Amino acid sequence: MEFKTPQGIRIAYRDQGPQTAPAVVFLHGFPFNQSMWDAERSLLSKDFRVITYDHRGHGQSDVAGGQYLIELLVDDLIALLDHLKVQKAILCGLSMGGYVTLRAVERNPERVSALVLCDTRAEADSNEAKVKRAAGVRTVKEKGVPAFAEGFLKAIFAPETFSKNPEAVSKIKKAIEANSAEGIAGTLISLAARTDTTAALPNIKVPTLILVGAKDAITPLAASEALHKGIPGSQMEIIPGAAHMSNLENPAAFQKALTTFLKTL
Ligand code: MLT
């Protein structure tokens, strides 16, 4: 399904499960699409209203000019909640999905009932990270999306995932390669320009679960520990055998932690 935001951007989404059940919105990472949450949708849509969507510049949503800010991705999330008449939702975001989630709860706390923060961080990009984003923009513009995907896949998956779970790697490869160079470059710039949400962490008053792959090199354990320290009453679980794509690399451990948390709400 799709809808148009007040900014005129077409956002593709799926809305499954009982409409009266608590809503869980899943926010995908960069530069994937909502298909990364297929297993969670199947698992939860008997008991929850499960909403997934493609961020602008990703999947089936509009590329919309290719100039983005995380703030605008939060606008899209709020527009989606308004469109679906969801007053409050449980937000579950991985990596960039977590950056959007953290800014959304800072800006619109009244729309959030609980948080699941996966393989993400509150800190903004360091200078070094910004320079790396520029290298990514160069790669995608000069060499194309498949060349960008190749390097990116090596950074996000644990080395053993390539042999133990090649389906997860090919699913994400397909998702990355289906995105446009314009969408990827624009999102890299929005990641480099994002705000730091660290100072707002103590204001988070909703139940929060933090999940991180034990081998995550992009948003390492220390980043999750900082979230755990900053968010009062939060819980944290380390997903063994996973790197950055914890829900795909160790689905059993990820889903157990997620469902156990959701049952407590
Ligand atoms: C993601 O998975 O969303 C990205 O790796 C986030 C990032 O590069 O900061």
PDB file of N, CA and C and ligand atoms in Angstrom, residues 28-32 94-97 99 119 121 125 133 152 156 188 191 194 218-219 244-245, ligand 1:
ATOM      1  N   HIS A  28      13.303   0.363   9.018  1.00  0.00           N
ATOM      2  CA  HIS A  28      14.470  -0.355   8.487  1.00  0.00           C
ATOM      3  C   HIS A  28      15.737   0.507   8.505  1.00  0.00           C
ATOM      4  N   GLY A  29      16.875  -0.165   8.354  1.00  0.00           N
ATOM      5  CA  GLY A  29      18.170   0.526   8.314  1.00  0.00           C
ATOM      6  C   GLY A  29      18.520   0.984   6.907  1.00  0.00           C
ATOM      7  N   PHE A  30      19.651   1.663   6.809  1.00  0.00           N
ATOM      8  CA  PHE A  30      20.180   2.191   5.539  1.00  0.00           C
ATOM      9  C   PHE A  30      21.105   1.180   4.907  1.00  0.00           C
ATOM     10  N   PRO A  31      21.030   0.952   3.613  1.00  0.00           N
ATOM     11  CA  PRO A  31      20.050   1.408   2.637  1.00  0.00           C
ATOM     12  C   PRO A  31      19.231   0.206   2.170  1.00  0.00           C
ATOM     13  N   PHE A  32      18.338  -0.248   3.067  1.00  0.00           N
ATOM     14  CA  PHE A  32      17.569  -1.468   2.797  1.00  0.00           C
ATOM     15  C   PHE A  32      16.138  -1.077   2.436  1.00  0.00           C
ATOM     16  N   LEU A  94      16.079  -0.336  13.470  1.00  0.00           N
ATOM     17  CA  LEU A  94      17.447  -0.863  13.405  1.00  0.00           C
ATOM     18  C   LEU A  94      18.347   0.166  12.732  1.00  0.00           C
ATOM     19  N   SER A  95      19.442   0.469  13.403  1.00  0.00           N
ATOM     20  CA  SER A  95      20.479   1.368  12.898  1.00  0.00           C
ATOM     21  C   SER A  95      19.899   2.715  12.462  1.00  0.00           C
ATOM     22  N   MET A  96      19.847   3.039  11.158  1.00  0.00           N
ATOM     23  CA  MET A  96      19.237   4.315  10.773  1.00  0.00           C
ATOM     24  C   MET A  96      17.789   4.385  11.254  1.00  0.00           C
ATOM     25  N   GLY A  97      17.104   3.233  11.246  1.00  0.00           N
ATOM     26  CA  GLY A  97      15.739   3.191  11.793  1.00  0.00           C
ATOM     27  C   GLY A  97      15.743   3.605  13.259  1.00  0.00           C
ATOM     28  N   TYR A  99      18.030   5.726  14.532  1.00  0.00           N
ATOM     29  CA  TYR A  99      18.292   7.183  14.571  1.00  0.00           C
ATOM     30  C   TYR A  99      16.966   7.947  14.407  1.00  0.00           C
ATOM     31  N   ASP A 119      20.880  -2.291  17.188  1.00  0.00           N
ATOM     32  CA  ASP A 119      22.123  -1.978  16.470  1.00  0.00           C
ATOM     33  C   ASP A 119      22.140  -0.512  16.046  1.00  0.00           C
ATOM     34  N   ARG A 121      22.662   3.898  17.653  1.00  0.00           N
ATOM     35  CA  ARG A 121      23.395   4.765  18.581  1.00  0.00           C
ATOM     36  C   ARG A 121      22.727   6.140  18.637  1.00  0.00           C
ATOM     37  N   ASP A 125      27.479  11.625  13.870  1.00  0.00           N
ATOM     38  CA  ASP A 125      28.716  11.193  13.203  1.00  0.00           C
ATOM     39  C   ASP A 125      29.926  12.000  13.689  1.00  0.00           C
ATOM     40  N   ARG A 133      31.357   8.911   4.955  1.00  0.00           N
ATOM     41  CA  ARG A 133      30.092   9.095   4.207  1.00  0.00           C
ATOM     42  C   ARG A 133      30.419   9.696   2.828  1.00  0.00           C
ATOM     43  N   PHE A 152      29.600  -2.540   1.432  1.00  0.00           N
ATOM     44  CA  PHE A 152      28.696  -2.356   2.570  1.00  0.00           C
ATOM     45  C   PHE A 152      28.339  -3.696   3.215  1.00  0.00           C
ATOM     46  N   ILE A 156      28.564  -5.017   7.281  1.00  0.00           N
ATOM     47  CA  ILE A 156      27.396  -5.185   8.169  1.00  0.00           C
ATOM     48  C   ILE A 156      27.173  -6.607   8.655  1.00  0.00           C
ATOM     49  N   LEU A 188      23.073   9.118   2.686  1.00  0.00           N
ATOM     50  CA  LEU A 188      24.392   9.229   3.326  1.00  0.00           C
ATOM     51  C   LEU A 188      24.586  10.643   3.883  1.00  0.00           C
ATOM     52  N   LEU A 191      22.611  11.107   7.003  1.00  0.00           N
ATOM     53  CA  LEU A 191      23.223  10.416   8.153  1.00  0.00           C
ATOM     54  C   LEU A 191      24.357  11.271   8.722  1.00  0.00           C
ATOM     55  N   ARG A 194      22.951  14.238  10.829  1.00  0.00           N
ATOM     56  CA  ARG A 194      21.921  14.026  11.862  1.00  0.00           C
ATOM     57  C   ARG A 194      22.309  14.654  13.204  1.00  0.00           C
ATOM     58  N   ILE A 218      29.613  -1.643  13.208  1.00  0.00           N
ATOM     59  CA  ILE A 218      29.142  -0.326  12.741  1.00  0.00           C
ATOM     60  C   ILE A 218      28.587   0.477  13.917  1.00  0.00           C
ATOM     61  N   THR A 219      27.738  -0.187  14.699  1.00  0.00           N
ATOM     62  CA  THR A 219      27.222   0.441  15.923  1.00  0.00           C
ATOM     63  C   THR A 219      27.567  -0.531  17.061  1.00  0.00           C
ATOM     64  N   HIS A 244      25.925  -6.502  12.565  1.00  0.00           N
ATOM     65  CA  HIS A 244      25.022  -5.342  12.528  1.00  0.00           C
ATOM     66  C   HIS A 244      23.567  -5.716  12.204  1.00  0.00           C
ATOM     67  N   MET A 245      23.366  -6.827  11.466  1.00  0.00           N
ATOM     68  CA  MET A 245      22.006  -7.186  11.035  1.00  0.00           C
ATOM     69  C   MET A 245      21.442  -8.241  11.990  1.00  0.00           C
TER      70      MET A 245
HETATM   71  C1  MLT B   1      22.320   1.361   8.878  1.00  0.00           C
HETATM   72  O1  MLT B   1      22.378   0.119   8.930  1.00  0.00           O
HETATM   73  O2  MLT B   1      21.257   1.967   8.961  1.00  0.00           O
HETATM   74  C2  MLT B   1      23.597   2.130   8.658  1.00  0.00           C
HETATM   75  O3  MLT B   1      24.685   1.278   8.686  1.00  0.00           O
HETATM   76  C3  MLT B   1      23.724   3.224   9.645  1.00  0.00           C
HETATM   77  C4  MLT B   1      24.984   4.005   9.531  1.00  0.00           C
HETATM   78  O4  MLT B   1      25.733   3.821   8.570  1.00  0.00           O
HETATM   79  O5  MLT B   1      25.220   4.844  10.415  1.00  0.00           O
END
